[in-house]
GROMACS .gro file of C-alpha atoms in nm:
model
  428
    1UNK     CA    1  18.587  -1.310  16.701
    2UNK     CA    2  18.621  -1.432  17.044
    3UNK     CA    3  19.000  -1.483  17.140
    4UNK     CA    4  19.004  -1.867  17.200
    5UNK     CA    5  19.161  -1.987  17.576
    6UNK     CA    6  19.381  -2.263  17.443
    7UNK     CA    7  19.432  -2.451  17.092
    8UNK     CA    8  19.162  -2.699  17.216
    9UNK     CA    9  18.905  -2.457  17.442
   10UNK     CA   10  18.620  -2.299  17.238
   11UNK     CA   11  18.300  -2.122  17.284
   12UNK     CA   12  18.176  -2.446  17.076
   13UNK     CA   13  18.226  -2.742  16.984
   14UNK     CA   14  18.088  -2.914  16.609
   15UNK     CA   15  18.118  -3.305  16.570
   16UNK     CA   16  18.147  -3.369  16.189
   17UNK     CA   17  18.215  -3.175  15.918
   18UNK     CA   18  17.982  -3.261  15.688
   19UNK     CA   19  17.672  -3.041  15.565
   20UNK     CA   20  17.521  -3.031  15.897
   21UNK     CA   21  17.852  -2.985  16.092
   22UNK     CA   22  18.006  -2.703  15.836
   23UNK     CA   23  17.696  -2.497  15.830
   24UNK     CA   24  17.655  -2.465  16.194
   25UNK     CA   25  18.057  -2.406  16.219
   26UNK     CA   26  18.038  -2.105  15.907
   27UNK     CA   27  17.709  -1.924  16.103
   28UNK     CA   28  17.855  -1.976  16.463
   29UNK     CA   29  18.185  -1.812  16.333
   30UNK     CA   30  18.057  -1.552  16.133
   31UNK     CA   31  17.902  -1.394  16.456
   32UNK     CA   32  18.199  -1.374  16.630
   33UNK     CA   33  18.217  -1.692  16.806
   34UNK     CA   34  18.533  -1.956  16.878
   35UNK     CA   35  18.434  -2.260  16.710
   36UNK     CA   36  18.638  -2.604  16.708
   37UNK     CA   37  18.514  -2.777  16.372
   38UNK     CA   38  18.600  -3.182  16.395
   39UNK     CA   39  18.589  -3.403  16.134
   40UNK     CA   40  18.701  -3.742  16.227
   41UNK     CA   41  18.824  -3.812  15.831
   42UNK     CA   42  19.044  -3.656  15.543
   43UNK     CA   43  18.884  -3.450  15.292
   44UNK     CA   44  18.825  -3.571  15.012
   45UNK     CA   45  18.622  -3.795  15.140
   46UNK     CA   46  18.337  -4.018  14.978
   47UNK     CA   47  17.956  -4.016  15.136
   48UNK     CA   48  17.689  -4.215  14.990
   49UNK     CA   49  17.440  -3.965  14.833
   50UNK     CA   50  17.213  -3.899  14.503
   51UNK     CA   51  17.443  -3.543  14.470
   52UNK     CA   52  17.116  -3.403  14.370
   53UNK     CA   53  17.039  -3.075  14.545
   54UNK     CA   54  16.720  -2.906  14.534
   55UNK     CA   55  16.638  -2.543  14.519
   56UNK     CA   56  16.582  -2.612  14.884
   57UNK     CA   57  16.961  -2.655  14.975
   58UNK     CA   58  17.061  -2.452  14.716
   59UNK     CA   59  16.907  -2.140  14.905
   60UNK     CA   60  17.165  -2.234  15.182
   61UNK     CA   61  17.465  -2.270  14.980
   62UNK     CA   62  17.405  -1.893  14.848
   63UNK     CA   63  17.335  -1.757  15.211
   64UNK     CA   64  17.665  -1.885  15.309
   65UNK     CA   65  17.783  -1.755  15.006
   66UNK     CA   66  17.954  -2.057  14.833
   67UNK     CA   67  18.034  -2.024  14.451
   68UNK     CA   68  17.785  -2.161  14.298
   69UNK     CA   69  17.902  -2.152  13.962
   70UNK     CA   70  17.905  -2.358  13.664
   71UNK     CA   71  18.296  -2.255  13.608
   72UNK     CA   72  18.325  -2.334  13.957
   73UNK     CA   73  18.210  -2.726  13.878
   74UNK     CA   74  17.848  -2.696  13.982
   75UNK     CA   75  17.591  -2.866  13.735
   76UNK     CA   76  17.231  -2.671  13.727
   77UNK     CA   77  16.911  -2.882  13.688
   78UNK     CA   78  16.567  -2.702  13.615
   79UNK     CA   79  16.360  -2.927  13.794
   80UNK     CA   80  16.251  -3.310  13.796
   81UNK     CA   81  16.157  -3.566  13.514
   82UNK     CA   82  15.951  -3.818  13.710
   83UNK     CA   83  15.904  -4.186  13.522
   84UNK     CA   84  15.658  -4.411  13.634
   85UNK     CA   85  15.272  -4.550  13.522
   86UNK     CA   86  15.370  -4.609  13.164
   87UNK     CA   87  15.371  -4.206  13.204
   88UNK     CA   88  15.680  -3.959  13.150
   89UNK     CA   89  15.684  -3.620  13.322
   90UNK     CA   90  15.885  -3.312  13.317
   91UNK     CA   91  15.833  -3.076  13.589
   92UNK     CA   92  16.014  -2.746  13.656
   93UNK     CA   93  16.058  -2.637  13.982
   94UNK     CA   94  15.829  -2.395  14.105
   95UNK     CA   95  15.888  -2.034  14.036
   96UNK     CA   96  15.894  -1.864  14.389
   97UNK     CA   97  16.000  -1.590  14.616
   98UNK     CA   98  16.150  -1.755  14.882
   99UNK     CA   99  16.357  -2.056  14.664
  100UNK     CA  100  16.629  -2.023  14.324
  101UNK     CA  101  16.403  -2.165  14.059
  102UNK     CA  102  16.671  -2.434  13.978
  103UNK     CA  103  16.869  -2.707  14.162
  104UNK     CA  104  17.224  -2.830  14.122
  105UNK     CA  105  17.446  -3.188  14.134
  106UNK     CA  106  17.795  -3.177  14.284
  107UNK     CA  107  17.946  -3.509  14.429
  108UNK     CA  108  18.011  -3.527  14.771
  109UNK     CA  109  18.365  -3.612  14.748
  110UNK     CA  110  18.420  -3.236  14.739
  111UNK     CA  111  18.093  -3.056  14.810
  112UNK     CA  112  18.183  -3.140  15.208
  113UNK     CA  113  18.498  -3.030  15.132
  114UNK     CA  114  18.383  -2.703  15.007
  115UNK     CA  115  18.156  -2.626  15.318
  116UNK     CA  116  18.421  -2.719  15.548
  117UNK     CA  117  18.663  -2.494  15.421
  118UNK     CA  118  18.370  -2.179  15.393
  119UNK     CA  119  18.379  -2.294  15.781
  120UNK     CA  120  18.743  -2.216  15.790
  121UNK     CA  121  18.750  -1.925  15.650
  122UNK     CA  122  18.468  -1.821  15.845
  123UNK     CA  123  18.676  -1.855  16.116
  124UNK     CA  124  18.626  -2.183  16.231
  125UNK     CA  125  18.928  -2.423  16.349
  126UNK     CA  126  18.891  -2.714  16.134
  127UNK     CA  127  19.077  -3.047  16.306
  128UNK     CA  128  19.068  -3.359  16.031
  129UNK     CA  129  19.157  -3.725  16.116
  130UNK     CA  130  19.025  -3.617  16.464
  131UNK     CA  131  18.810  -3.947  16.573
  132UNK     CA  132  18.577  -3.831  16.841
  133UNK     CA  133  18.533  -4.093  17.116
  134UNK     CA  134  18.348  -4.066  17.468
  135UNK     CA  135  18.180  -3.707  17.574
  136UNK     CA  136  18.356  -3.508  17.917
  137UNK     CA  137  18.047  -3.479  18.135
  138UNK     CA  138  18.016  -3.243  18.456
  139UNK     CA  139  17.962  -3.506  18.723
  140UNK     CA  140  17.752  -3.224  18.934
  141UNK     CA  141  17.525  -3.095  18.639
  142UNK     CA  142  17.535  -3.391  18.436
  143UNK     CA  143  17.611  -3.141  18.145
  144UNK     CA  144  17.848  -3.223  17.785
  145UNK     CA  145  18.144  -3.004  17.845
  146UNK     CA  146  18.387  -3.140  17.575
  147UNK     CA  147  18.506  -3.455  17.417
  148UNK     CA  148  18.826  -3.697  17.420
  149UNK     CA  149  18.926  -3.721  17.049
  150UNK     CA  150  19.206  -3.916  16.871
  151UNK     CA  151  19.410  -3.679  16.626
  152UNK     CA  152  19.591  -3.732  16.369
  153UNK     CA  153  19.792  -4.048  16.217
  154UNK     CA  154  19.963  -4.107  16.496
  155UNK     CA  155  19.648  -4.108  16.729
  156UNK     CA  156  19.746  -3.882  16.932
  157UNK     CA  157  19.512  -3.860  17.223
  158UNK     CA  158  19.366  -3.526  17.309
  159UNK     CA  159  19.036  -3.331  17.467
  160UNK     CA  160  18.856  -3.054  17.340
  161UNK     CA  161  18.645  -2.814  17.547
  162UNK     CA  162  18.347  -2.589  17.507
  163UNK     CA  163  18.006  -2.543  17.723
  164UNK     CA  164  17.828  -2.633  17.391
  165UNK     CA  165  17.893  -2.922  17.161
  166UNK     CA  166  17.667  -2.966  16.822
  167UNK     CA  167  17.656  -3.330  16.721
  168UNK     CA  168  17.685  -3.320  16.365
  169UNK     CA  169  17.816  -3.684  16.306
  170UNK     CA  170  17.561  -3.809  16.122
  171UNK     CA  171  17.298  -4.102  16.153
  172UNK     CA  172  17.502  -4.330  16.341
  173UNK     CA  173  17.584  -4.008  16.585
  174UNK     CA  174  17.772  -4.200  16.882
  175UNK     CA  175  17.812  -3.876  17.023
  176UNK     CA  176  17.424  -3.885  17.067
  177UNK     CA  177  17.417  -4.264  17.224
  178UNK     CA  178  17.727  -4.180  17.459
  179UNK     CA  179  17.473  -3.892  17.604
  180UNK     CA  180  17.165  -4.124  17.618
  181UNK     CA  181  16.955  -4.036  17.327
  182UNK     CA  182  16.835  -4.352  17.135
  183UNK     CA  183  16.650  -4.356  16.819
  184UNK     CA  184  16.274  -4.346  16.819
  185UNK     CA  185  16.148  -4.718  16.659
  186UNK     CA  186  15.851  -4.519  16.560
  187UNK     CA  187  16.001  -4.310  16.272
  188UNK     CA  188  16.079  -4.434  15.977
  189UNK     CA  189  16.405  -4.524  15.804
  190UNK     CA  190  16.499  -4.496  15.452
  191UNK     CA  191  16.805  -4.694  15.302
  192UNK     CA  192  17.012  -4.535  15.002
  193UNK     CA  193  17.206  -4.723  14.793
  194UNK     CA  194  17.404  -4.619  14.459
  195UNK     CA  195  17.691  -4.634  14.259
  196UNK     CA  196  17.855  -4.387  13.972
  197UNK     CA  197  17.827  -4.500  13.565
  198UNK     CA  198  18.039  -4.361  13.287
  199UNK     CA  199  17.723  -4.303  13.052
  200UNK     CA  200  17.633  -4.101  12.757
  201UNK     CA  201  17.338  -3.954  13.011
  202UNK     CA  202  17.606  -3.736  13.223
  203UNK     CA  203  17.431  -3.402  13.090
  204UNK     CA  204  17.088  -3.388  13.178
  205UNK     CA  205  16.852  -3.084  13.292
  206UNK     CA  206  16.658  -3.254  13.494
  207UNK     CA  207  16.713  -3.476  13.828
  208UNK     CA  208  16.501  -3.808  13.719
  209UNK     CA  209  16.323  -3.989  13.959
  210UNK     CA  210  16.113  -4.332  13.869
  211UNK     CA  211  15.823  -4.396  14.136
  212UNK     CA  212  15.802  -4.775  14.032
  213UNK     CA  213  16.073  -4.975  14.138
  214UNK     CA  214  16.041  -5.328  14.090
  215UNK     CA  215  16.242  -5.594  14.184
  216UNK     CA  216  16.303  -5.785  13.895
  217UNK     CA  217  16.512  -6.070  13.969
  218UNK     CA  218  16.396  -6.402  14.028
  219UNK     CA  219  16.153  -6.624  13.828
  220UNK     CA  220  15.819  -6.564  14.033
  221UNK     CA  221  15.558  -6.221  13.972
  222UNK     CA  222  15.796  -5.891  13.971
  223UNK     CA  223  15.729  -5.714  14.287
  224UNK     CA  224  15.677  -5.330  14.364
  225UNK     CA  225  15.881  -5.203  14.651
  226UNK     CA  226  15.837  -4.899  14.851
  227UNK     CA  227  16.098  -4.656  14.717
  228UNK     CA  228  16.200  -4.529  14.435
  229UNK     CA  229  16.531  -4.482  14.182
  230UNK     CA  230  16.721  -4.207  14.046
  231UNK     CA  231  16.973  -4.101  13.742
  232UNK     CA  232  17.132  -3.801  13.795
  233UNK     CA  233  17.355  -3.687  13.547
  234UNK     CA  234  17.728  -3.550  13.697
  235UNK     CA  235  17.815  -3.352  13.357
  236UNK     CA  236  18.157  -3.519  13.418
  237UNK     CA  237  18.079  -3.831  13.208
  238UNK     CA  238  17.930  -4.041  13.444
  239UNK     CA  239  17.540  -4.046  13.537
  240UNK     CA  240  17.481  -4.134  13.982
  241UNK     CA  241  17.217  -4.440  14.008
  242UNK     CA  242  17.067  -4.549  14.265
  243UNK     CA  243  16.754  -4.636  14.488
  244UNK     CA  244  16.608  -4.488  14.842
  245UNK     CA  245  16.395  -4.766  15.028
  246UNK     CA  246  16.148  -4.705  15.269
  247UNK     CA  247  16.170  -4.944  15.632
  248UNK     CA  248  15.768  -4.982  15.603
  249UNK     CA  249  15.701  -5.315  15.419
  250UNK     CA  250  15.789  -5.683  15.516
  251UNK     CA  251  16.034  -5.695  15.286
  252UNK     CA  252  16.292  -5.386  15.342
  253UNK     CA  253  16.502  -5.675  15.547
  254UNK     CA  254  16.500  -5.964  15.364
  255UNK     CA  255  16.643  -5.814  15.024
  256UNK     CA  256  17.011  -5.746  14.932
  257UNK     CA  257  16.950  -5.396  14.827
  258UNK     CA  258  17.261  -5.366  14.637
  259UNK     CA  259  17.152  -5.678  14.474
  260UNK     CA  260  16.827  -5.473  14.375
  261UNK     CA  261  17.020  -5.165  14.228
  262UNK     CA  262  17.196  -5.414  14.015
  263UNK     CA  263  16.914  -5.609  13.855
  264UNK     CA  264  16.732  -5.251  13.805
  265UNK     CA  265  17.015  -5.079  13.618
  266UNK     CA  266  17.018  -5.412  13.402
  267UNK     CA  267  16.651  -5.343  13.306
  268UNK     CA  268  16.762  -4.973  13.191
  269UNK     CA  269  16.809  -4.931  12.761
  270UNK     CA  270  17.165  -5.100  12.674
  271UNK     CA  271  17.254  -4.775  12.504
  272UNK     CA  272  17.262  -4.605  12.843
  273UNK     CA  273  17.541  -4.776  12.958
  274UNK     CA  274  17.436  -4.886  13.329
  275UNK     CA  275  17.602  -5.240  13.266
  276UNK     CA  276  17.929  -5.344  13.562
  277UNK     CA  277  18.205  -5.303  13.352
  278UNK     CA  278  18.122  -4.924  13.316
  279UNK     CA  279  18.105  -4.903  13.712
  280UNK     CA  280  18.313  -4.638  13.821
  281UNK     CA  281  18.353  -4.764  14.188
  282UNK     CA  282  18.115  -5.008  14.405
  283UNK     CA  283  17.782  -4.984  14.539
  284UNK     CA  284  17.715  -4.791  14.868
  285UNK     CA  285  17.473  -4.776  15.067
  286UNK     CA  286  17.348  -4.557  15.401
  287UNK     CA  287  17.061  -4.522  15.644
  288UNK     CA  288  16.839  -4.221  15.613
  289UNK     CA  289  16.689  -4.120  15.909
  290UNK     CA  290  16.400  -3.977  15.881
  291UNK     CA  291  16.141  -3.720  16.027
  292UNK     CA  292  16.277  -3.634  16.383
  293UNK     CA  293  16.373  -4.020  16.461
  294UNK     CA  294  16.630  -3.888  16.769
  295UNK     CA  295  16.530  -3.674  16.998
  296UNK     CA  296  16.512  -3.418  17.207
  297UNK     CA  297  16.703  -3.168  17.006
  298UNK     CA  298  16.894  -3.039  17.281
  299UNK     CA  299  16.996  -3.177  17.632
  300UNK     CA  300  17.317  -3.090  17.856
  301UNK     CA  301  17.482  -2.876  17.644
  302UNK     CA  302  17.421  -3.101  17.303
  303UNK     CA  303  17.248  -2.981  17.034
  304UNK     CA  304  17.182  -3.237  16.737
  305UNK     CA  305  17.162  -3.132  16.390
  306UNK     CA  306  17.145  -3.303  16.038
  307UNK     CA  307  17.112  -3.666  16.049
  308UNK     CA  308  17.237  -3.708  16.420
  309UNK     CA  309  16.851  -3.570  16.477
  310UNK     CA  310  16.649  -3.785  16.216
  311UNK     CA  311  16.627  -3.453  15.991
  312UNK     CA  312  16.567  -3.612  15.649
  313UNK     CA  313  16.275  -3.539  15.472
  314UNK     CA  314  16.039  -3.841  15.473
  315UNK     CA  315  15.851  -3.754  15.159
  316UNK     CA  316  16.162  -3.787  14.894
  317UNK     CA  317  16.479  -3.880  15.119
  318UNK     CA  318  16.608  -3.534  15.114
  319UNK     CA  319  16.878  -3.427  15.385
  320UNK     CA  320  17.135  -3.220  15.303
  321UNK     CA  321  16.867  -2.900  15.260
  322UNK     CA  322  16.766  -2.959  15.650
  323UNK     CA  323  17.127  -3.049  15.751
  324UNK     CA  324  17.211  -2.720  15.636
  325UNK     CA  325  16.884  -2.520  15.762
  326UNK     CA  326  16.918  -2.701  16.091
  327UNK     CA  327  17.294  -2.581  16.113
  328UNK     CA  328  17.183  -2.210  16.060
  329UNK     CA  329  16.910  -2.285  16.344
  330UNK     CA  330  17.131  -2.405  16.589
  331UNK     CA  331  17.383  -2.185  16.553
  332UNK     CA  332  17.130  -1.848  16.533
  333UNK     CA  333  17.009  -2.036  16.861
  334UNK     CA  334  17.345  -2.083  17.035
  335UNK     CA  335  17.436  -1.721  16.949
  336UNK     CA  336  17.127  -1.521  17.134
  337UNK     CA  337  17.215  -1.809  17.448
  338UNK     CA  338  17.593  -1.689  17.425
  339UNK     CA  339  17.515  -1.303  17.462
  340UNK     CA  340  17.278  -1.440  17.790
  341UNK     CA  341  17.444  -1.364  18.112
  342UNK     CA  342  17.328  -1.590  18.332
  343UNK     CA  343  17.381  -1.971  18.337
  344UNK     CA  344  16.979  -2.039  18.397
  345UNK     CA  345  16.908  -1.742  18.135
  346UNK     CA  346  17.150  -1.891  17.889
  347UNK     CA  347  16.972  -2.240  17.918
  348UNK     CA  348  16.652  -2.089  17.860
  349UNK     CA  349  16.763  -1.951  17.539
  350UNK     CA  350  16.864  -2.349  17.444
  351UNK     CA  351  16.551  -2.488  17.554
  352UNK     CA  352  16.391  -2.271  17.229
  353UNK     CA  353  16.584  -2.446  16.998
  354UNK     CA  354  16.403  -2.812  16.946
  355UNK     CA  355  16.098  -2.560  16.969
  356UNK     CA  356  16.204  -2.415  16.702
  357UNK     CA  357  16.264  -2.739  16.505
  358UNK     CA  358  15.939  -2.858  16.570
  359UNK     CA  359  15.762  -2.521  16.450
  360UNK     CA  360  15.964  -2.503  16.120
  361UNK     CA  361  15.961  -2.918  16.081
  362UNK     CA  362  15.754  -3.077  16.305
  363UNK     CA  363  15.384  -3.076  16.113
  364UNK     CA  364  15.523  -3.108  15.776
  365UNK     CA  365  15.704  -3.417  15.921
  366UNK     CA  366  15.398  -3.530  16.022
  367UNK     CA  367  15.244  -3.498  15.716
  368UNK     CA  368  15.529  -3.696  15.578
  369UNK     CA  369  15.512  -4.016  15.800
  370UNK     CA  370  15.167  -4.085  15.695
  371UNK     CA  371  15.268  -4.057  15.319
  372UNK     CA  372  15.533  -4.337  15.402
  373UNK     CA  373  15.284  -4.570  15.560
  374UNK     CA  374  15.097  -4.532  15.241
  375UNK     CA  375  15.321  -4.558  14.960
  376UNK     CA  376  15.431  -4.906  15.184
  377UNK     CA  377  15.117  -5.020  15.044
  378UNK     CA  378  15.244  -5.154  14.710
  379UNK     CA  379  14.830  -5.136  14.579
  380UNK     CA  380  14.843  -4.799  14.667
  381UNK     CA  381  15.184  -4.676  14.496
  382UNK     CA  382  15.085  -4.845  14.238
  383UNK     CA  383  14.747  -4.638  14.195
  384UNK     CA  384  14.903  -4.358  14.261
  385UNK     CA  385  15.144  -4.368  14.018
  386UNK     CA  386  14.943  -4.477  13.748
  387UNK     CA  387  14.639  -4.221  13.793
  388UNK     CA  388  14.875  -3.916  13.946
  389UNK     CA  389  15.143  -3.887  13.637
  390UNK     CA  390  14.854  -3.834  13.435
  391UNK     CA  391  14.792  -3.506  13.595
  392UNK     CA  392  14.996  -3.214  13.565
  393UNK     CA  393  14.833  -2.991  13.770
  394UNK     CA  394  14.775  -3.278  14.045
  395UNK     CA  395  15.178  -3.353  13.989
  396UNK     CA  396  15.238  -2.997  14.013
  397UNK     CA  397  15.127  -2.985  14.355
  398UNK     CA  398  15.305  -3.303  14.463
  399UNK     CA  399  15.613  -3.148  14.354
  400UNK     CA  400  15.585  -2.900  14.553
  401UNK     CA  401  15.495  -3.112  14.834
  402UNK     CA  402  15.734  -3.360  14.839
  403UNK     CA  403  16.013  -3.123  14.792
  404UNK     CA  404  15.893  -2.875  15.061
  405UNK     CA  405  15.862  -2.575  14.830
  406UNK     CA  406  15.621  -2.304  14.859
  407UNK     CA  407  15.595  -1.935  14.963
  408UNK     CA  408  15.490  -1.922  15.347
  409UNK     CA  409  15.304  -1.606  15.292
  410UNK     CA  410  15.166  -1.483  14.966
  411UNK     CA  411  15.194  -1.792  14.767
  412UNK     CA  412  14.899  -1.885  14.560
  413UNK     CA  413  14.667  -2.168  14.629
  414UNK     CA  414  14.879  -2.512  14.630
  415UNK     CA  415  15.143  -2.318  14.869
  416UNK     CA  416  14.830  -2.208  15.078
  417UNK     CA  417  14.682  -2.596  15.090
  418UNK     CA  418  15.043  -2.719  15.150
  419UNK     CA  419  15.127  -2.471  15.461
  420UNK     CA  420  14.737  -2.514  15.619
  421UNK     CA  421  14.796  -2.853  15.641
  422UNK     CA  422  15.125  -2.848  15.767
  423UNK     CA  423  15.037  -2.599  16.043
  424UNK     CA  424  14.681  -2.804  16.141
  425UNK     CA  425  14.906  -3.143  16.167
  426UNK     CA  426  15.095  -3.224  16.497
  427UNK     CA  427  15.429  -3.129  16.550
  428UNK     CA  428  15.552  -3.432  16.708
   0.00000   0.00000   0.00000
């Protein structure tokens, strides 16, 4: 590992320790490199999510070998139970090469917690209650060459340095705005909002998601909105509820979306429990941002990963799989530009890595956006989940659509259809 020059000069800086932040920090130090790991909280610490994980992210957790253990507190799932259409549906998850045939649920009160201290003993330094404020910027090359930060509980003021800094700090990534890069209007947004329930539906093999979510309340027509809800059972007593909302219809603004989680659970069977006074804690919600919506990837020494770069999947929500992929890509990237030994050859080696993004991501994406402008439609959600649950085979595929899971060579024919259109679409 490279010796560092001072308690606060690395070879890198990451911005937030969450799943995007950690992974990056864990690859970047397991190749050798000095890697300052700020998180500007105190684990435990809370994040809005479903704490579903797909086989998708659970690929990632076992690369960077993490326990993944049922005596270590991890719940296993064998696929999805999907509820809409008067129809009920069981689907494993697909059975292939490249993915774990099963997912897993772990709350995020500790599953950061966990990655951040894999990071550490990586080899990462791992500051908490560091708040990162405004970037250090070379006046002559215009290039990110650290950040002023506020540690600890006394708010100490300090600055880190490093020719690299990953912004890892999530959707609201002011890292990101301090160095110019806006979010693109043009890509959607999803909303999550849920809350925890001490229920007798805590043990469940299956992550269940219900494609019709209507809004209830009020004495007029129920309407369909463009999202849809989940119950995931924590094994711990308590079941996670809760909705993701798509940005594309009229009326993603004018609704109180916790008010909408609230009037759903109370349409749910008594006997399941999702009533307030077995609330475990309040409603959350958080922004979702969705299918590249910040860009470019990399600029003056910043790379973006997770949520700072829009890396949520726009079919079903998912981020914490790409946070972590995205992590690994970055930080495979930043290694091959640290061994360069040239300034100009070293930011030709960066340049590759939004490339990169874009070849892995960037038709798939697209494939993604133009599902969301449909299932805005309510008509056409509606159709489609009336006519499509009554197809296995049909559901089948979507599965393994929506979840991004197929075999990129040698799969059989859905994984071929999938990955043809994904290559033919542009990777915007």
């Amino acid at each position: 590992m490279t010796e560092p020059l001072s308690e606060n000069t690395a070879d890198v800086i990451v911005v937030g320790a969450g799943p995007a932040g950690s992974a990056t920090a864990y690859h970047l130090a397991k190749s050798g490199l000095d890697v300052l790991l700020l998180e500007k909280t105190e684990f435990p610490r809370e994040k809005v999510c479903g704490d579903g994980l797909t086989p998708r992210a659970t690929k990632q957790l076992v690369a960077m070998g993490i326990d993944i253990s049922e005596e270590a507190g991890w719940l296993r799932n064998k696929g999805l139970r999907i509820i809409g259409g008067g129809v009920r549906l069981q689907l494993d998850w697909p059975e292939l090469a490249s993915f774990p045939d099963y997912g897993l649920v772990r709350k995020r009160d500790d599953f950061d917690e966990q990655l951040a201290h894999n990071a550490q003993k990586a080899g990462a330094r791992l500051y908490e209650r560091c708040n990162v404020g405004a970037p250090i910027v070379d006046e002559r090359t215009g290039h990110i060459t650290g950040v002023n930060a506020k540690l600890g509980e006394e708010k100490r003021e300090v600055t880190f340095h490093a020719p690299l800094v990953v912004a890892a700090d999530g959707n609201s990534t002011r890292l990101s705005l301090a160095m110019g890069l806006h979010r693109r209007e043009d890509r959607p947004m999803g909303v999550a909002v849920r809350t925890y329930f001490t229920s007798p539906r805590h043990e469940d093999d299956y992550l269940e998601s219900w494609l019709e979510l209507w809004d209830k309340r009020g004495s007029g027509e129920d309407r369909l909105l463009p999202g849809y809800g989940w119950i995931f059972g924590m094994g711990d007593g308590t079941s996670n509820v809760g909705l993701g909302v798509l940005n594309t219809s009229d009326s993603f603004k004018e609704l109180d979306w916790r008010e909408v989680l609230k009037a759903w659970c109370a349409s749910m069977p008594e006997d399941w429990g999702y009533t307030p006074e077995n609330m475990t804690g309040p409603i959350r919600g958080a922004a979702l941002p969705m299918a590249f919506n910040r860009q470019p990837h990399y600029t003056k020494g910043l790379l973006l990963v997770g949520d700072a770069g829009g890396l949520v999947n726009p079919f079903n929500g998912e981020g914490i799989a790409y946070a972590m992929e995205s992590g690994q890509i970055a930080a495979d990237v930043i290694v091959q530009a640290h061994a360069r030994p040239t300034p100009t050859s070293r930011e030709l080696a960066l340049q590759r890595y939004p490339q990169v993004l874009k070849d892995t991501y960037g038709g798939y994406y697209t494939l993604g956006r133009a599902f969301v402008k449909l299932i805005g439609n309510p008509k056409v959600m509606k159709i489609a989940a009336q006519r499509g649950l009554t197809h296995p085979l049909l559901m089948k595929f979507t599965l393994k659509m929506l979840a991004n899971l197929t075999d990129p060579t040698g799969g059989d024919a859905m994984d071929r259809i999938i990955n043809g259109l994904s290559k033919v679409a542009p990777k915007a």
